[in-house]
Tab-separated table of C-alpha atoms in Angstrom:
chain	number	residue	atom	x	y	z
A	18	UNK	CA	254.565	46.813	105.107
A	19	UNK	CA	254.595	44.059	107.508
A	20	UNK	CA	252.434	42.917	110.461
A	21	UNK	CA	253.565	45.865	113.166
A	22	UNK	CA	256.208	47.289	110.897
A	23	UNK	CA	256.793	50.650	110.525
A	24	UNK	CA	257.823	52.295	107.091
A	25	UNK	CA	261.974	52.793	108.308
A	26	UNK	CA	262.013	49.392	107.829
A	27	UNK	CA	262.447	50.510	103.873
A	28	UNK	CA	265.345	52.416	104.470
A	29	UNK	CA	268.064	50.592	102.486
A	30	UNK	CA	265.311	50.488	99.721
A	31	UNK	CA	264.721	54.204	99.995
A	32	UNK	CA	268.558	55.056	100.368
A	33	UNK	CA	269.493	53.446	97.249
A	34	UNK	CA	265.690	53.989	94.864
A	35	UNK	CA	265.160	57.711	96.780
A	36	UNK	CA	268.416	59.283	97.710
A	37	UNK	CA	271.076	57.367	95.009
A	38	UNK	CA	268.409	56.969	92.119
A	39	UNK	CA	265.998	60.027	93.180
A	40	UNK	CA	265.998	61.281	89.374
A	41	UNK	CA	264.374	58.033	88.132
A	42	UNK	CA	262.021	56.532	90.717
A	43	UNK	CA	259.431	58.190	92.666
A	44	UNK	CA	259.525	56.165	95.636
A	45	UNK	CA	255.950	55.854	98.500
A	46	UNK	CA	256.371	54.133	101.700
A	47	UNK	CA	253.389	53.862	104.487
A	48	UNK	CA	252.948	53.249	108.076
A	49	UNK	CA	249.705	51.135	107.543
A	50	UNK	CA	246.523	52.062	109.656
A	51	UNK	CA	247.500	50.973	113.579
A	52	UNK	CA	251.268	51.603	113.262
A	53	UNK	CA	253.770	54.212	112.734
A	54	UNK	CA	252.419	57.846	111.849
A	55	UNK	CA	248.901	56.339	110.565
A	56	UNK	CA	245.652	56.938	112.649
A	57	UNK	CA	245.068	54.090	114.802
A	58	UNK	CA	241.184	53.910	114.605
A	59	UNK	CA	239.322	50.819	116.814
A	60	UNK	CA	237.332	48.440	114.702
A	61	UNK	CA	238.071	45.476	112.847
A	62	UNK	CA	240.726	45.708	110.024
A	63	UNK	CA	240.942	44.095	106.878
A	64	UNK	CA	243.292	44.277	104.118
A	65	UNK	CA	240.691	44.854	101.680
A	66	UNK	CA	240.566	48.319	103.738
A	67	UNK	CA	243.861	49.042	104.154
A	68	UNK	CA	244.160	48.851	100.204
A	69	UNK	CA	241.489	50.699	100.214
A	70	UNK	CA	243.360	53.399	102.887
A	71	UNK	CA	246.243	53.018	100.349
A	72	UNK	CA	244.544	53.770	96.393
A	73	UNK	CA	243.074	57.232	98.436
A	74	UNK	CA	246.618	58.212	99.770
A	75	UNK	CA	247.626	56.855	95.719
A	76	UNK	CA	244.652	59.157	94.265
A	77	UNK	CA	245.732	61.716	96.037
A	78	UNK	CA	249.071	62.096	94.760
A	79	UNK	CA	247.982	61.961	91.216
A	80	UNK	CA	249.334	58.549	90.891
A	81	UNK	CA	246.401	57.789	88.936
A	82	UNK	CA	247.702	56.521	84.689
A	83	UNK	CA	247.220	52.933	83.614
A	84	UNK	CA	250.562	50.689	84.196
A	85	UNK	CA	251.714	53.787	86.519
A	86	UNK	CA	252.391	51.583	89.609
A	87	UNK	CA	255.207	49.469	90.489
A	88	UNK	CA	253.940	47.650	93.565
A	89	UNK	CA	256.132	45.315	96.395
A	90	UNK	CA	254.313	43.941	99.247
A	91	UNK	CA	256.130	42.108	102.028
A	92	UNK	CA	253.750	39.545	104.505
A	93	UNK	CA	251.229	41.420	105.510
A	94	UNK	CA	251.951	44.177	102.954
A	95	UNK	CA	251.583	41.150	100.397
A	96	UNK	CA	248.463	40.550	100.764
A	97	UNK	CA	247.178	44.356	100.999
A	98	UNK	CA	249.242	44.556	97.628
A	99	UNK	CA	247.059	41.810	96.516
A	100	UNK	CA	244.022	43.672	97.363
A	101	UNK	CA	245.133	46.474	96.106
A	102	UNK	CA	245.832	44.710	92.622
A	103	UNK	CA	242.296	43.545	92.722
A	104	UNK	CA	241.387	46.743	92.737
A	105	UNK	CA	242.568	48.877	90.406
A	106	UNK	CA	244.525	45.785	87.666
A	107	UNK	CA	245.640	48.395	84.724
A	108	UNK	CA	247.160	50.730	86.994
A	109	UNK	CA	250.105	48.256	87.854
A	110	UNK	CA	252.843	48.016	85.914
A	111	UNK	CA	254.495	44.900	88.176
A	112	UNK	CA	253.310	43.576	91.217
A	113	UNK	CA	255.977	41.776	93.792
A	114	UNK	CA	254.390	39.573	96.481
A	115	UNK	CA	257.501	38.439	99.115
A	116	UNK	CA	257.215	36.054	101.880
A	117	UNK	CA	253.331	36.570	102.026
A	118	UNK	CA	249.961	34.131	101.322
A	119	UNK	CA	246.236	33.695	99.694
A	120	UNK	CA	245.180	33.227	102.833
A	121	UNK	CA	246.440	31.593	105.904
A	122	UNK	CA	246.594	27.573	106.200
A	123	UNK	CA	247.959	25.468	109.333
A	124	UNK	CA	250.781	24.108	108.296
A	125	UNK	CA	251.475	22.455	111.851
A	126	UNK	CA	249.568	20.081	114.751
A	127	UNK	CA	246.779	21.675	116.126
A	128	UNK	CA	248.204	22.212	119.173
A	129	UNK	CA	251.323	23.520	118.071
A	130	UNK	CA	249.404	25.886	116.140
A	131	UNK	CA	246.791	27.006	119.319
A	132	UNK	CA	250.289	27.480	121.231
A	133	UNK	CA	251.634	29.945	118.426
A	134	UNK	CA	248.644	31.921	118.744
A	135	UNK	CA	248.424	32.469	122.513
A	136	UNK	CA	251.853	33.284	122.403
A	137	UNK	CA	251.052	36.234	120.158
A	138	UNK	CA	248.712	37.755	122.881
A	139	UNK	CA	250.508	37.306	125.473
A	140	UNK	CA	252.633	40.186	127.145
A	141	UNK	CA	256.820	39.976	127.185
A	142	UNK	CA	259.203	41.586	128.081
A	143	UNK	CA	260.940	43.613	125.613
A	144	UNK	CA	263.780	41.419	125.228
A	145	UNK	CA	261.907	38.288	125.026
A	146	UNK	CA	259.738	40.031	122.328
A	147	UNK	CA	262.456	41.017	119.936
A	148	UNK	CA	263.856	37.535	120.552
A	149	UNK	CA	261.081	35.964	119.404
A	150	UNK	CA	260.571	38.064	116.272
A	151	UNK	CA	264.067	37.546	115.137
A	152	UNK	CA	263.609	34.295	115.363
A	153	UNK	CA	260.506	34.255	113.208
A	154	UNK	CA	261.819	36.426	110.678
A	155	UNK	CA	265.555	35.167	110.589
A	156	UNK	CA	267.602	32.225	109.849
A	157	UNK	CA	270.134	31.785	112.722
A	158	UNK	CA	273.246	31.941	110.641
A	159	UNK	CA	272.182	35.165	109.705
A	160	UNK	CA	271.342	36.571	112.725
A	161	UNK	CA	274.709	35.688	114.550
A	162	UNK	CA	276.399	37.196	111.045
A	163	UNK	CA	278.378	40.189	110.773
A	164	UNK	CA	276.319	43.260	110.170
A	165	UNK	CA	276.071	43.255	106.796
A	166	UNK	CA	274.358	46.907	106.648
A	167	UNK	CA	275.651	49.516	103.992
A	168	UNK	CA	275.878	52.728	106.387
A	169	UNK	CA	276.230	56.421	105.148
A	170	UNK	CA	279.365	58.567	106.720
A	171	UNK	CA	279.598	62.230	107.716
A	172	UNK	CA	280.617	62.483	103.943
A	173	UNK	CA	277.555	61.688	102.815
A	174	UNK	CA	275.088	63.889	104.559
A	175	UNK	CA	271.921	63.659	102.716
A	176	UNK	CA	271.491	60.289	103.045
A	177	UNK	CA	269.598	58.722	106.022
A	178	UNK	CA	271.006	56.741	108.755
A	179	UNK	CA	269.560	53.447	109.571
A	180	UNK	CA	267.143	53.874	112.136
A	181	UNK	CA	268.339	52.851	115.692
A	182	UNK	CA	271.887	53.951	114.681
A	183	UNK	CA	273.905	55.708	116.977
A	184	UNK	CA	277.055	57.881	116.009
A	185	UNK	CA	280.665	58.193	116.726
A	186	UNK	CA	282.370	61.636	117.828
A	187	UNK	CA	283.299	61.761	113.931
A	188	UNK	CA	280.170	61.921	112.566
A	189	UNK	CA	279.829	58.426	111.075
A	190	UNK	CA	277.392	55.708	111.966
A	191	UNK	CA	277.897	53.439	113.977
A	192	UNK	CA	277.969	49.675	112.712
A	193	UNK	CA	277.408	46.645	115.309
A	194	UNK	CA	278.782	43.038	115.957
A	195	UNK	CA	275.714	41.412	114.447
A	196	UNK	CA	273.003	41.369	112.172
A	197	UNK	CA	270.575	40.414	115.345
A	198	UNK	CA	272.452	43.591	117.151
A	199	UNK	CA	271.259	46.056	114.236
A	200	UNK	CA	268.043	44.368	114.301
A	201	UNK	CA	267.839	44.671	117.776
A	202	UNK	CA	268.416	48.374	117.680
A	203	UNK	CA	265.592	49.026	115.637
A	204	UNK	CA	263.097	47.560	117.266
A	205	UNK	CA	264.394	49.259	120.361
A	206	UNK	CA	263.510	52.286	118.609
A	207	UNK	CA	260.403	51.564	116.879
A	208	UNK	CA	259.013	49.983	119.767
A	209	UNK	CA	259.974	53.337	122.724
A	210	UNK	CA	257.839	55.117	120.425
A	211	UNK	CA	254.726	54.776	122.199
A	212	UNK	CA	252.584	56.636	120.143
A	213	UNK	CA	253.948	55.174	116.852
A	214	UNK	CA	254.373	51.277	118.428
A	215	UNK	CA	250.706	50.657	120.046
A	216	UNK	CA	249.626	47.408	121.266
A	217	UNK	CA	246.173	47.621	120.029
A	218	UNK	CA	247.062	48.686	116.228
A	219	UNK	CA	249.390	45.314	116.653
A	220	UNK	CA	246.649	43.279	117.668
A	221	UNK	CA	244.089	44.910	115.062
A	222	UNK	CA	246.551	44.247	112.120
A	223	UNK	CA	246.776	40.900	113.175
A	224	UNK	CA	243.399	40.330	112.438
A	225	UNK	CA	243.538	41.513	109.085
A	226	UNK	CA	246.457	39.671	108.413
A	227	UNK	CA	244.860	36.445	109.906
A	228	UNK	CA	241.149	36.707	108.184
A	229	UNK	CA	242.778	37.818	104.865
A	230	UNK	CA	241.591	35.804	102.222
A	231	UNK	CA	242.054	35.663	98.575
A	232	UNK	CA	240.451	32.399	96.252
A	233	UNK	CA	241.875	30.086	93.941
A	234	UNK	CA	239.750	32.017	91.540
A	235	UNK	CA	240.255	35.442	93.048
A	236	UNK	CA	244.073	34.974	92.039
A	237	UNK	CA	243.412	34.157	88.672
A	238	UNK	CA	241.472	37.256	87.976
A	239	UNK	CA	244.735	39.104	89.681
A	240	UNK	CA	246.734	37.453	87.141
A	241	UNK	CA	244.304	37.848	83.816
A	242	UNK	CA	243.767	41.270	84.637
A	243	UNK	CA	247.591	42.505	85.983
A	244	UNK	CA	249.332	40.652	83.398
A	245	UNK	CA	251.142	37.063	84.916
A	246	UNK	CA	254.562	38.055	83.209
A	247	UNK	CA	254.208	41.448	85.614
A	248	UNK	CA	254.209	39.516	89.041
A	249	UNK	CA	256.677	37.876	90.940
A	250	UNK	CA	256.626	35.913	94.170
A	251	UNK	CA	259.155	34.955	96.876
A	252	UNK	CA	259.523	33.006	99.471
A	253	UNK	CA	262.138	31.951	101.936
A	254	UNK	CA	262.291	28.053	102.980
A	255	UNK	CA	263.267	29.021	106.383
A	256	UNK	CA	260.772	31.529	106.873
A	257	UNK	CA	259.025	30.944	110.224
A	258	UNK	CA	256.392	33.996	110.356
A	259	UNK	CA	254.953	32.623	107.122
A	260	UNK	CA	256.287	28.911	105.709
A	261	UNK	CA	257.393	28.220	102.875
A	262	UNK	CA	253.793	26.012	102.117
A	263	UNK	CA	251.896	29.693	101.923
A	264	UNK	CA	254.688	30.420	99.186
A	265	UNK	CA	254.389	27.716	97.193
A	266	UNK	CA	250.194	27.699	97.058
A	267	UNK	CA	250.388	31.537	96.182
A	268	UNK	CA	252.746	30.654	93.695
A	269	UNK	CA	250.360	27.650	92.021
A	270	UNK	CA	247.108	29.544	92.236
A	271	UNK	CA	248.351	32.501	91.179
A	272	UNK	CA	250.652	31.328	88.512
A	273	UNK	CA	253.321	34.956	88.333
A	274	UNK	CA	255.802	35.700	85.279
A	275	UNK	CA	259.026	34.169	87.638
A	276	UNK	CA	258.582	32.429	90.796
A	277	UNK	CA	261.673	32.898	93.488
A	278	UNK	CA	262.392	30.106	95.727
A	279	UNK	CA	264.736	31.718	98.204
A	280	UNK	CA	266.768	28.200	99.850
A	281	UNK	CA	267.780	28.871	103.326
A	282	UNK	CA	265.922	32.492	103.193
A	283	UNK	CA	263.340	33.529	106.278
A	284	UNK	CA	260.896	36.084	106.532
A	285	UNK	CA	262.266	39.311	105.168
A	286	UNK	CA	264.533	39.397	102.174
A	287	UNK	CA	264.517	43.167	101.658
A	288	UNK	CA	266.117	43.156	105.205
A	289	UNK	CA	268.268	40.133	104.845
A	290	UNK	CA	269.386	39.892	100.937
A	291	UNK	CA	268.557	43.374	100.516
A	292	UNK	CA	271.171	43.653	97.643
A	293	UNK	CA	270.131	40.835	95.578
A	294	UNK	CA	266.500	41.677	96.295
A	295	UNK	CA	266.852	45.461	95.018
A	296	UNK	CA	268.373	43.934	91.670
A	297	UNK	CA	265.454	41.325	91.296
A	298	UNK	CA	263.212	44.595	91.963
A	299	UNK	CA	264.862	46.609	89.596
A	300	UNK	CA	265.177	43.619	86.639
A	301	UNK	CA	261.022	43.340	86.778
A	302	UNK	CA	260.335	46.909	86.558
A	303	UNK	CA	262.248	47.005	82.970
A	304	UNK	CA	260.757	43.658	81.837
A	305	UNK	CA	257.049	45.555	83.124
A	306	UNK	CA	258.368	48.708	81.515
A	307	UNK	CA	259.078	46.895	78.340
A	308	UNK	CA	255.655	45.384	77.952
């Protein structure tokens, strides 16, 4: 998962893979150390741990046969996934990297860049915070779109409703004007949880996702030893978190099976084109099965 994402952020993934297709996946999700239900030690992180934190939560679960693990990392859960398939190769059937990097490059002026980071530490309000991550993660035609979210009805009770949604006297879910007004919601929620939403896990993830580094040559051995035709990348051209440049030197160093340039896309297409995303998933674990 994401820099200060919590693992509801899944949830159309885990309605449709866990709840609609329960009988053929076995799906994981994880609040990464600093967020969500995860201990929220001090110290320096580093994706290399939080794989680490990851294959023990894996080992534990008995998740442990060659070509067993079908692996999607998005940002910041990119490059842990990247660690993680540095780790352990022959135990990953396919490996999709979305809107995430080697490493992190400026790709604007200095000072433009020094401005970016301040604002990070700096305190907001919470409405000027969730402005400024949608408009990070999300193209503005999207966010002033419809709500495109697929909610389940009082008919269908075992299914989860998106988090931050509210009901109506009937039972169903409640849908809202916009795709920034469901987005809004959730990070409404996520972020009144004060135990699960903590400023210092925020800022501690951020330096793992900021010193994370993986080498021309590091890649390669990720793509000998995982199998090239097993990995996909993807990357949104309008993704403002993480641009498009990070996309396309993961994508040359690393050299995956199919490479997805996403036009007009931003930062999170499992949020945003979660229905074409979900197929893409679902076409590389049979190609990955098939091998």
């Amino acid at each position: 998962m994401g820099l200060g994402a919590i693992k509801s952020s899944w949830q159309r993934q885990t309605m449709k893979f866990g709840h609609e297709q329960g009988d053929k996946y076995s799906s994981l999700i994880v609040d990464n150390r600093g967020v969500g239900g995860s201990d929220k030690p001090w110290g320096r992180y580093s994706t290399s741990e939080m794989a680490k934190d990851l294959l023990e939560l894996i080992d534990h679960l008995g998740w442990t046969k060659d070509r067993e693990l079908n692996v999607v990392g998005v940002s910041m859960g990119g490059m842990i996934a990247q660690e993680l398939a540095y780790l352990i190769p022959n135990r990953i059937n396919s490996l999709a990297l979305c809107s995430t990097v080697a490493r992190i490059e400026r790709t604007v002026p200095f000072i433009e860049n020094l401005r970016n980071r301040i604002n990070l530490l700096i305190p907001k309000s919470l409405d000027a915070s969730i402005q400024n991550a949608a408009y990070n993660m999300f193209p503005d035609p999207w966010l002033d779109s419809p709500d495109s979210t697929t909610v389940p009805t009082k008919d269908t009770p075992d299914c989860l409703p998106p988090q931050g949604c509210e009901t109506w006297e009937d039972g169903s879910y409640l849908t809202y004007p916009t795709n920034f007004g469901r987005f809004a919601a959730q990070e409404i929620t996520k972020r009144a949880d004060t135990e699960a939403f903590q400023r210092k896990g925020f800022l501690m993830q951020a330096v793992a996702a900021g010193w994370h580094h993986k080498s021309p040559e590091q890649l390669k051995e990720i793509g000998d030893r995982v199998g090239r035709e097993r990995i996909i990348v993807m990357h949104g051209t309008e993704d403002r978190m993480l641009t498009f440049h990070h996309g396309e030197v993961l994508n040359r160093e690393l050299q995956p099976g199919e490479w997805y340039r996403c036009e007009g896309m931003g930062h999170v297409a499992f949020f945003e084109r979660a229905e074409w995303h979900d197929e893409v998933l679902e076409k590389l674990w049979r190609k990955s099965n098939a091998l």
